Amino acid sequence: MTQEINSFEIVKNLIDTSVKKLNLSKSVCEILSEPQRVLTVTIPVQMDDGSVKVFTGYRSQHNNALGPYKGGIRFHHDVNLDEVKALSTWMTLKCAVANIPYGGGKGGVIVNPKTLSRGELERLSRGYIRAIAPVIGADLDIPAPDVGTNGQVMSWMMDEFARIRGYNEFGVITGKPVIVGGSLGRVEATSRGCVFVIREAARVTGLKLKGATVVVQGFGNVGSIAARLLQQEDGCRVLAVSDSTGGIYNPNGLDIAAVEEHKARTGSVKGFPGSKEISNEELLTLECDILVPAALENQITGQNAGKIKAKIVAEGANGPTTPEADRILAERKILVLPDVLANSGGVTVSYFEWVQNQYGYYWSEEEVNNRLERKMVEAFNNVYSLYSKRKDVDMRGAAYMVAIERISEGMRVRGWLGNQMYADIKREAKPA
Ligand code: GLU
């Protein structure tokens, strides 16, 4: 029997542990244990056959102590409220780890977008934005792409919001196409950020990236580009990749650009010439140096963590590793680069996009990538130095501590924690 793993319970427990380790007031934990606001909406969509189908969507605004709520919108048939709440909590933590001036939010619609026509997808995207319009805005809550959505969907959403407001507010949504206020480098940003963090991890562990072997689970926006960058820029050998239809393996390495073309043509990675089909379980447990889970939550579990042979696990996805798996991987000295660090490149370039929108002045791709690199290297080193100093946390624990310390300080100075925190908090401000 497969046990249901609830990501929201997982993230709340991790926050609780970190708050205790940081010796912070339990109010910090209580505040971070529930989103500040959750909206459930129903979206009637006219289907191509003339019928009306009603979809359910959510927007969870977890915390805005450090800035507007920020986070993607997921279109997936497994979306549920607890998942959206967990994803919004991760966004709060991720933005704090990345040290960008945002809180966390997330949205989702229960739908398999692949079953919709282009017109239906557009009407659903516009309908969702109409439904959540009262609670979003460039200084309030800023959506972006996530699983099942992309630049085109963001563009429709931004346009719908502009119609409601009566003027363009480009900064309300990030991940837009470049022609309508998007940023160069945003499409690759999550993957590029992940690669910057992998490079740092390779440096501190003494792993040579040239010729290193890589396995990637998930060949969507994050996984496919991470695989390509690791192959083309770092000389890694990508042994296996997978998507929702299955996995492919070639011990001599796959030509990722060619796999991307194959997938664009056929709709899946399966059947790529010269590759052998492998199951998801086989893929995760392949002998390799770097494993990049870049699909969905709860993929590395107590069941398979003991069989994982990678030296580094870089979480391109949100929440791919369960706490039980974390314990096993830590015991086995496998270095996990946690989601809130490893995939924070996406929201970091979303922040750059929003800054460019506010200024109406746009940067070159090189400038975006250089700034991203600086941010990722700094975030990695903050987390890694805490991890190296403390014997009682893994990289995820260290990342949570870095994040929660910042969020808690923001909440403290805003007065959300009450006056007793002036005595409680470790880093008490010195009186002038
Ligand atoms: N959906 C992405 C994430 O989970 C990006 C969010 C954003 O750019 O706001 O980090």
Short mmCIF file of C-alpha atoms and ligand atoms in Angstrom, two decimals:
data_model
loop_
_atom_site.label_atom_id
_atom_site.label_comp_id
_atom_site.label_asym_id
_atom_site.label_seq_id
_atom_site.Cartn_x
_atom_site.Cartn_y
_atom_site.Cartn_z
CA MET A 1 0.00 0.00 0.00
CA THR A 2 1.42 3.37 -0.91
CA GLN A 3 1.07 5.83 1.91
CA GLU A 4 -0.14 9.35 1.02
CA ILE A 5 2.66 11.81 1.65
CA ASN A 6 1.40 15.28 2.50
CA SER A 7 3.92 17.94 1.46
CA PHE A 8 2.28 20.61 3.59
CA GLU A 9 2.73 18.50 6.75
CA ILE A 10 6.33 17.87 5.73
CA VAL A 11 7.23 21.53 5.27
CA LYS A 12 5.50 22.51 8.52
CA ASN A 13 7.54 19.92 10.44
CA LEU A 14 10.75 21.14 8.86
CA ILE A 15 9.91 24.73 9.83
CA ASP A 16 9.14 23.64 13.38
CA THR A 17 12.54 21.90 13.67
CA SER A 18 14.40 24.92 12.29
CA VAL A 19 12.58 27.40 14.54
CA LYS A 20 13.62 25.29 17.54
CA LYS A 21 17.22 25.05 16.36
CA LEU A 22 17.31 28.82 15.92
CA ASN A 23 15.87 29.30 19.39
CA LEU A 24 13.13 31.55 18.06
CA SER A 25 9.73 32.15 19.58
CA LYS A 26 7.11 29.57 18.72
CA SER A 27 5.00 32.39 17.29
CA VAL A 28 7.38 32.26 14.29
CA CYS A 29 6.41 28.65 13.75
CA GLU A 30 2.71 29.36 14.29
CA ILE A 31 2.70 32.21 11.78
CA LEU A 32 4.61 30.20 9.17
CA SER A 33 2.42 27.11 9.68
CA GLU A 34 -0.55 28.51 7.75
CA PRO A 35 -0.73 30.81 4.74
CA GLN A 36 -1.92 34.33 5.48
CA ARG A 37 -4.64 34.04 2.87
CA VAL A 38 -5.99 31.22 0.73
CA LEU A 39 -8.47 31.74 -2.05
CA THR A 40 -10.45 28.97 -3.71
CA VAL A 41 -12.12 29.88 -6.98
CA THR A 42 -14.33 28.22 -9.54
CA ILE A 43 -13.75 29.05 -13.16
CA PRO A 44 -16.47 28.36 -15.73
CA VAL A 45 -14.88 27.82 -19.14
CA GLN A 46 -16.69 27.56 -22.42
CA MET A 47 -15.36 24.45 -24.14
CA ASP A 48 -14.99 24.13 -27.91
CA ASP A 49 -18.10 21.91 -28.15
CA GLY A 50 -20.22 24.69 -26.63
CA SER A 51 -20.56 23.11 -23.19
CA VAL A 52 -19.37 24.84 -20.03
CA LYS A 53 -16.93 23.13 -17.73
CA VAL A 54 -16.26 24.45 -14.24
CA PHE A 55 -12.65 24.19 -13.03
CA THR A 56 -11.40 24.65 -9.47
CA GLY A 57 -8.38 26.83 -8.76
CA TYR A 58 -6.47 28.14 -5.76
CA ARG A 59 -4.13 30.93 -4.79
CA SER A 60 -2.28 30.59 -1.51
CA GLN A 61 -0.54 33.68 -0.11
CA HIS A 62 1.75 32.27 2.50
CA ASN A 63 3.74 35.16 3.93
CA ASN A 64 4.60 38.72 2.88
CA ALA A 65 6.90 39.86 5.67
CA LEU A 66 9.76 40.53 3.25
CA GLY A 67 7.83 41.69 0.18
CA PRO A 68 4.88 40.88 -2.08
CA TYR A 69 3.72 37.27 -2.36
CA LYS A 70 5.53 35.57 -5.23
CA GLY A 71 5.16 32.23 -6.91
CA GLY A 72 4.01 30.26 -9.89
CA ILE A 73 0.71 28.88 -11.11
CA ARG A 74 0.46 25.15 -11.64
CA PHE A 75 -1.93 23.51 -14.10
CA HIS A 76 -2.01 19.81 -13.23
CA HIS A 77 -4.68 17.20 -12.61
CA ASP A 78 -3.24 16.34 -9.16
CA VAL A 79 -3.35 19.92 -7.82
CA ASN A 80 -4.98 20.13 -4.40
CA LEU A 81 -5.19 22.76 -1.69
CA ASP A 82 -2.57 21.23 0.61
CA GLU A 83 -0.13 20.95 -2.29
CA VAL A 84 -0.65 24.61 -3.21
CA LYS A 85 -0.22 25.61 0.45
CA ALA A 86 3.03 23.62 0.64
CA LEU A 87 4.30 25.12 -2.61
CA SER A 88 3.51 28.64 -1.34
CA THR A 89 5.38 27.93 1.90
CA TRP A 90 8.40 26.76 -0.09
CA MET A 91 8.26 30.02 -2.06
CA THR A 92 8.48 32.07 1.15
CA LEU A 93 11.53 30.05 2.17
CA LYS A 94 13.05 30.07 -1.33
CA CYS A 95 12.82 33.85 -1.75
CA ALA A 96 14.44 34.28 1.66
CA VAL A 97 17.27 31.84 0.83
CA ALA A 98 17.80 33.69 -2.47
CA ASN A 99 17.71 36.96 -0.52
CA ILE A 100 15.23 38.65 -2.83
CA PRO A 101 12.58 41.05 -1.47
CA TYR A 102 9.55 38.80 -1.78
CA GLY A 103 7.29 36.65 0.29
CA GLY A 104 5.76 33.42 -0.95
CA GLY A 105 2.63 32.48 -2.83
CA LYS A 106 1.44 29.82 -5.24
CA GLY A 107 -1.54 29.06 -7.39
CA GLY A 108 -2.97 26.02 -9.06
CA VAL A 109 -5.82 24.79 -11.19
CA ILE A 110 -7.01 21.19 -11.24
CA VAL A 111 -6.69 20.42 -14.93
CA ASN A 112 -4.60 18.40 -17.32
CA PRO A 113 -3.68 21.19 -19.76
CA LYS A 114 -2.73 18.63 -22.43
CA THR A 115 -6.42 17.74 -22.80
CA LEU A 116 -7.41 21.34 -23.65
CA SER A 117 -7.39 23.00 -27.05
CA ARG A 118 -5.42 26.25 -27.36
CA GLY A 119 -8.64 28.27 -27.16
CA GLU A 120 -9.82 26.41 -24.06
CA LEU A 121 -6.42 26.91 -22.41
CA GLU A 122 -6.57 30.64 -23.13
CA ARG A 123 -10.11 30.95 -21.72
CA LEU A 124 -9.11 29.00 -18.60
CA SER A 125 -6.00 31.17 -18.08
CA ARG A 126 -7.98 34.38 -18.46
CA GLY A 127 -10.79 33.03 -16.25
CA TYR A 128 -8.33 32.13 -13.50
CA ILE A 129 -6.85 35.64 -13.51
CA ARG A 130 -10.29 37.24 -13.42
CA ALA A 131 -11.08 35.10 -10.41
CA ILE A 132 -7.93 36.01 -8.47
CA ALA A 133 -7.57 39.60 -9.78
CA PRO A 134 -8.74 41.19 -6.51
CA VAL A 135 -5.77 39.72 -4.64
CA ILE A 136 -2.88 40.13 -7.12
CA GLY A 137 -0.82 43.10 -8.32
CA ALA A 138 2.80 44.12 -8.90
CA ASP A 139 3.14 45.15 -5.24
CA LEU A 140 0.75 42.58 -3.81
CA ASP A 141 1.12 39.12 -5.34
CA ILE A 142 3.06 38.28 -8.48
CA PRO A 143 2.33 34.97 -10.26
CA ALA A 144 4.70 33.18 -12.66
CA PRO A 145 4.90 29.87 -14.55
CA ASP A 146 5.09 26.48 -12.86
CA VAL A 147 4.35 22.90 -13.92
CA GLY A 148 1.88 22.93 -16.83
CA THR A 149 2.08 26.68 -17.57
CA ASN A 150 4.48 28.72 -19.70
CA GLY A 151 5.21 32.12 -21.20
CA GLN A 152 2.15 32.03 -23.46
CA VAL A 153 -0.13 31.37 -20.50
CA MET A 154 1.55 34.22 -18.57
CA SER A 155 1.00 36.49 -21.55
CA TRP A 156 -2.76 35.80 -21.65
CA MET A 157 -2.93 36.29 -17.89
CA MET A 158 -1.03 39.58 -18.01
CA ASP A 159 -3.29 40.76 -20.85
CA GLU A 160 -6.45 39.84 -18.94
CA PHE A 161 -5.19 41.74 -15.91
CA ALA A 162 -4.41 44.77 -18.12
CA ARG A 163 -8.00 44.69 -19.43
CA ILE A 164 -9.38 44.62 -15.89
CA ARG A 165 -7.17 47.49 -14.72
CA GLY A 166 -7.39 49.45 -17.96
CA TYR A 167 -3.62 49.79 -18.32
CA ASN A 168 -0.57 47.55 -18.67
CA GLU A 169 0.87 46.45 -15.37
CA PHE A 170 3.71 44.28 -16.65
CA GLY A 171 5.12 43.68 -13.16
CA VAL A 172 2.00 41.76 -12.06
CA ILE A 173 3.26 38.55 -13.66
CA THR A 174 6.73 37.26 -14.45
CA GLY A 175 7.89 34.62 -16.90
CA LYS A 176 6.29 36.59 -19.75
CA PRO A 177 7.55 36.45 -23.32
CA VAL A 178 10.36 38.98 -23.86
CA ILE A 179 8.31 41.08 -26.31
CA VAL A 180 5.75 41.93 -23.58
CA GLY A 181 8.08 42.75 -20.71
CA GLY A 182 9.71 39.39 -20.09
CA SER A 183 13.37 39.12 -19.20
CA LEU A 184 16.05 37.60 -21.34
CA GLY A 185 17.31 34.45 -19.63
CA ARG A 186 14.07 33.78 -17.70
CA VAL A 187 13.18 30.60 -19.61
CA GLU A 188 16.54 29.04 -18.73
CA ALA A 189 16.82 30.65 -15.29
CA THR A 190 15.70 27.80 -13.02
CA SER A 191 18.01 25.36 -14.81
CA ARG A 192 20.90 27.80 -15.05
CA GLY A 193 20.56 28.59 -11.35
CA CYS A 194 20.57 24.87 -10.59
CA VAL A 195 23.74 24.46 -12.66
CA PHE A 196 25.47 27.33 -10.80
CA VAL A 197 24.68 25.59 -7.51
CA ILE A 198 25.87 22.23 -8.85
CA ARG A 199 29.16 23.89 -9.86
CA GLU A 200 29.61 25.22 -6.34
CA ALA A 201 28.79 21.81 -4.86
CA ALA A 202 31.27 20.16 -7.22
CA ARG A 203 33.90 22.68 -6.18
CA VAL A 204 33.47 22.07 -2.44
CA THR A 205 33.29 18.28 -2.80
CA GLY A 206 36.15 18.05 -5.30
CA LEU A 207 34.00 16.51 -8.06
CA LYS A 208 35.30 17.18 -11.55
CA LEU A 209 32.34 18.16 -13.73
CA LYS A 210 34.02 17.40 -17.03
CA GLY A 211 33.02 13.82 -17.78
CA ALA A 212 30.84 13.59 -14.64
CA THR A 213 27.74 11.46 -15.13
CA VAL A 214 24.28 12.98 -14.77
CA VAL A 215 20.75 11.58 -14.55
CA VAL A 216 17.72 13.86 -14.87
CA GLN A 217 14.17 12.97 -13.86
CA GLY A 218 11.68 15.20 -15.66
CA PHE A 219 12.23 16.67 -19.10
CA GLY A 220 10.06 19.74 -18.77
CA ASN A 221 11.26 23.32 -18.58
CA VAL A 222 13.70 22.70 -15.71
CA GLY A 223 15.05 19.22 -16.44
CA SER A 224 15.61 19.50 -20.17
CA ILE A 225 17.53 22.77 -19.99
CA ALA A 226 19.57 21.68 -16.94
CA ALA A 227 20.57 18.52 -18.83
CA ARG A 228 21.53 20.55 -21.90
CA LEU A 229 23.56 23.13 -19.94
CA LEU A 230 25.42 20.45 -17.95
CA GLN A 231 26.28 18.67 -21.17
CA GLN A 232 27.13 21.67 -23.33
CA GLU A 233 28.75 24.01 -20.81
CA ASP A 234 30.30 21.64 -18.27
CA GLY A 235 31.09 18.60 -20.39
CA CYS A 236 28.98 16.24 -18.29
CA ARG A 237 27.73 12.93 -19.70
CA VAL A 238 23.96 12.74 -19.35
CA LEU A 239 23.18 9.04 -19.03
CA ALA A 240 19.42 9.11 -18.66
CA VAL A 241 16.41 11.41 -18.74
CA SER A 242 12.68 10.84 -18.34
CA ASP A 243 9.33 12.52 -18.74
CA SER A 244 5.82 11.57 -17.63
CA THR A 245 5.66 8.88 -20.32
CA GLY A 246 8.91 7.06 -19.41
CA GLY A 247 12.70 7.16 -19.32
CA ILE A 248 15.58 6.64 -21.76
CA TYR A 249 19.13 5.54 -21.07
CA ASN A 250 22.39 5.44 -22.97
CA PRO A 251 25.58 4.55 -21.02
CA ASN A 252 27.65 6.55 -23.53
CA GLY A 253 25.58 9.68 -22.93
CA LEU A 254 22.55 11.18 -24.66
CA ASP A 255 22.75 14.12 -27.06
CA ILE A 256 20.36 16.37 -25.15
CA ALA A 257 19.72 18.91 -27.91
CA ALA A 258 18.69 15.99 -30.13
CA VAL A 259 16.47 14.54 -27.36
CA GLU A 260 14.78 17.95 -27.08
CA GLU A 261 14.10 17.94 -30.82
CA HIS A 262 12.79 14.38 -30.60
CA LYS A 263 10.44 15.34 -27.77
CA ALA A 264 9.23 18.45 -29.62
CA ARG A 265 8.46 16.25 -32.66
CA THR A 266 6.95 13.16 -31.00
CA GLY A 267 5.65 14.51 -27.69
CA SER A 268 7.88 12.35 -25.49
CA VAL A 269 11.50 11.33 -24.93
CA LYS A 270 10.60 7.68 -25.55
CA GLY A 271 11.86 6.07 -28.72
CA PHE A 272 14.92 8.32 -28.97
CA PRO A 273 17.32 6.60 -31.40
CA GLY A 274 20.15 4.68 -29.72
CA SER A 275 18.56 4.75 -26.26
CA LYS A 276 17.16 1.98 -24.11
CA GLU A 277 13.88 2.41 -22.22
CA ILE A 278 14.11 2.42 -18.45
CA SER A 279 11.59 2.73 -15.65
CA ASN A 280 11.41 5.66 -13.27
CA GLU A 281 12.74 3.49 -10.43
CA GLU A 282 15.70 2.28 -12.49
CA LEU A 283 16.48 5.84 -13.54
CA LEU A 284 16.58 7.20 -10.00
CA THR A 285 18.88 4.42 -8.82
CA LEU A 286 21.36 4.49 -11.71
CA GLU A 287 25.07 4.73 -10.97
CA CYS A 288 25.93 8.43 -11.55
CA ASP A 289 27.63 11.47 -10.01
CA ILE A 290 24.71 13.91 -10.11
CA LEU A 291 21.01 13.16 -9.91
CA VAL A 292 18.62 16.01 -10.78
CA PRO A 293 15.02 15.28 -9.78
CA ALA A 294 13.17 17.89 -11.84
CA ALA A 295 9.64 16.51 -11.96
CA LEU A 296 7.17 16.52 -9.07
CA GLU A 297 7.06 16.05 -5.29
CA ASN A 298 7.87 12.91 -3.30
CA GLN A 299 9.95 11.00 -5.84
CA ILE A 300 12.88 10.07 -3.59
CA THR A 301 11.35 8.24 -0.65
CA GLY A 302 12.21 5.82 2.14
CA GLN A 303 11.64 3.05 -0.43
CA ASN A 304 14.32 4.04 -2.94
CA ALA A 305 16.72 6.39 -1.07
CA GLY A 306 18.86 3.44 0.06
CA LYS A 307 19.46 2.51 -3.58
CA ILE A 308 20.40 5.95 -4.89
CA LYS A 309 24.00 5.95 -6.08
CA ALA A 310 24.54 9.62 -6.98
CA LYS A 311 27.06 11.71 -5.03
CA ILE A 312 25.01 14.90 -5.38
CA VAL A 313 21.23 15.25 -5.61
CA ALA A 314 20.25 18.68 -7.00
CA GLU A 315 16.54 19.35 -6.56
CA GLY A 316 15.26 21.07 -9.70
CA ALA A 317 11.71 20.20 -8.60
CA ASN A 318 9.94 21.43 -5.50
CA GLY A 319 9.73 18.84 -2.73
CA PRO A 320 11.11 15.77 -4.57
CA THR A 321 12.67 14.21 -1.44
CA THR A 322 10.73 13.04 1.62
CA PRO A 323 12.12 13.52 5.16
CA GLU A 324 12.69 9.77 5.50
CA ALA A 325 14.72 9.80 2.29
CA ASP A 326 16.63 12.87 3.53
CA ARG A 327 17.73 10.92 6.61
CA ILE A 328 18.86 7.96 4.53
CA LEU A 329 20.75 10.13 2.03
CA ALA A 330 22.46 12.05 4.85
CA GLU A 331 23.57 8.79 6.49
CA ARG A 332 24.92 7.64 3.15
CA LYS A 333 26.84 10.95 2.78
CA ILE A 334 24.99 11.95 -0.38
CA LEU A 335 24.93 15.74 -0.64
CA VAL A 336 21.41 17.03 -1.26
CA LEU A 337 21.09 20.53 -2.73
CA PRO A 338 17.59 21.37 -1.51
CA ASP A 339 14.83 22.80 -3.71
CA VAL A 340 14.65 26.13 -1.88
CA LEU A 341 18.27 26.68 -2.89
CA ALA A 342 18.79 24.62 -6.05
CA ASN A 343 15.74 25.81 -8.00
CA SER A 344 15.68 29.40 -6.74
CA GLY A 345 17.19 30.67 -10.01
CA GLY A 346 13.72 30.86 -11.58
CA VAL A 347 12.25 33.20 -9.03
CA THR A 348 15.51 35.14 -8.87
CA VAL A 349 15.26 36.02 -12.57
CA SER A 350 11.52 36.64 -12.04
CA TYR A 351 12.67 39.27 -9.57
CA PHE A 352 15.04 40.71 -12.18
CA GLU A 353 12.13 40.75 -14.67
CA TRP A 354 9.94 42.63 -12.18
CA VAL A 355 12.74 45.13 -11.47
CA GLN A 356 13.13 45.73 -15.23
CA ASN A 357 9.34 46.20 -15.54
CA GLN A 358 9.32 48.74 -12.72
CA TYR A 359 12.14 50.69 -14.38
CA GLY A 360 11.03 50.14 -17.97
CA TYR A 361 14.70 49.53 -18.74
CA TYR A 362 15.86 46.13 -19.95
CA TRP A 363 19.11 44.25 -19.43
CA SER A 364 21.18 42.09 -21.76
CA GLU A 365 21.09 38.32 -21.31
CA GLU A 366 24.68 38.45 -20.17
CA GLU A 367 23.84 40.91 -17.44
CA VAL A 368 20.92 38.76 -16.27
CA ASN A 369 23.08 35.62 -16.19
CA ASN A 370 25.94 37.35 -14.38
CA ARG A 371 23.62 38.72 -11.74
CA LEU A 372 21.99 35.31 -11.39
CA GLU A 373 25.37 33.67 -10.91
CA ARG A 374 26.30 36.11 -8.16
CA LYS A 375 23.00 35.46 -6.38
CA MET A 376 23.23 31.68 -6.63
CA VAL A 377 26.87 31.50 -5.52
CA GLU A 378 26.12 33.74 -2.56
CA ALA A 379 23.04 31.71 -1.58
CA PHE A 380 24.96 28.44 -1.86
CA ASN A 381 27.83 29.71 0.27
CA ASN A 382 25.54 31.08 2.99
CA VAL A 383 23.81 27.74 3.28
CA TYR A 384 26.95 25.65 2.90
CA SER A 385 28.90 27.56 5.53
CA LEU A 386 26.09 27.08 8.08
CA TYR A 387 25.90 23.40 7.12
CA SER A 388 29.68 23.01 7.57
CA LYS A 389 29.62 24.77 10.95
CA ARG A 390 26.75 22.83 12.47
CA LYS A 391 26.93 19.12 12.87
CA ASP A 392 23.18 18.72 13.40
CA VAL A 393 21.72 19.81 10.06
CA ASP A 394 21.79 18.68 6.46
CA MET A 395 21.82 21.21 3.60
CA ARG A 396 18.02 21.46 3.71
CA GLY A 397 18.09 22.16 7.43
CA ALA A 398 20.76 24.83 6.89
CA ALA A 399 18.78 26.44 4.04
CA TYR A 400 15.63 26.53 6.20
CA MET A 401 17.61 28.12 9.02
CA VAL A 402 19.06 30.82 6.75
CA ALA A 403 15.56 31.54 5.40
CA ILE A 404 13.68 31.47 8.69
CA GLU A 405 16.19 33.70 10.41
CA ARG A 406 15.61 36.36 7.72
CA ILE A 407 11.81 36.00 7.67
CA SER A 408 11.62 36.03 11.43
CA GLU A 409 13.75 39.16 11.63
CA GLY A 410 11.43 40.82 9.09
CA MET A 411 8.39 39.81 11.13
CA ARG A 412 10.05 40.96 14.36
CA VAL A 413 10.89 44.46 13.19
CA ARG A 414 7.41 44.79 11.69
CA GLY A 415 6.00 44.02 15.14
CA TRP A 416 4.30 40.75 14.16
CA LEU A 417 5.91 38.81 16.94
CA GLY A 418 4.87 41.00 19.82
CA ASN A 419 7.17 42.78 22.21
CA GLN A 420 8.27 39.67 24.04
CA MET A 421 10.36 38.87 20.98
CA TYR A 422 12.64 41.74 21.87
CA ALA A 423 13.75 39.60 24.79
CA ASP A 424 13.44 36.23 23.02
CA ILE A 425 15.26 36.80 19.82
CA LYS A 426 18.91 35.91 19.70
CA ARG A 427 20.03 38.85 17.60
CA GLU A 428 18.39 41.49 19.74
CA ALA A 429 18.82 45.00 18.35
CA LYS A 430 21.11 47.08 20.52
CA PRO A 431 19.44 50.23 21.88
CA ALA A 432 20.76 53.36 20.23
N1 GLU B 1 7.45 28.21 -10.29
C1 GLU B 1 8.81 28.58 -10.03
C2 GLU B 1 9.22 28.10 -8.64
O1 GLU B 1 8.65 27.18 -8.11
C3 GLU B 1 9.08 30.04 -10.28
C4 GLU B 1 8.31 31.01 -9.43
C5 GLU B 1 8.47 32.47 -9.82
O2 GLU B 1 9.24 32.79 -10.71
O3 GLU B 1 7.78 33.27 -9.18
O4 GLU B 1 10.17 28.56 -8.08
#
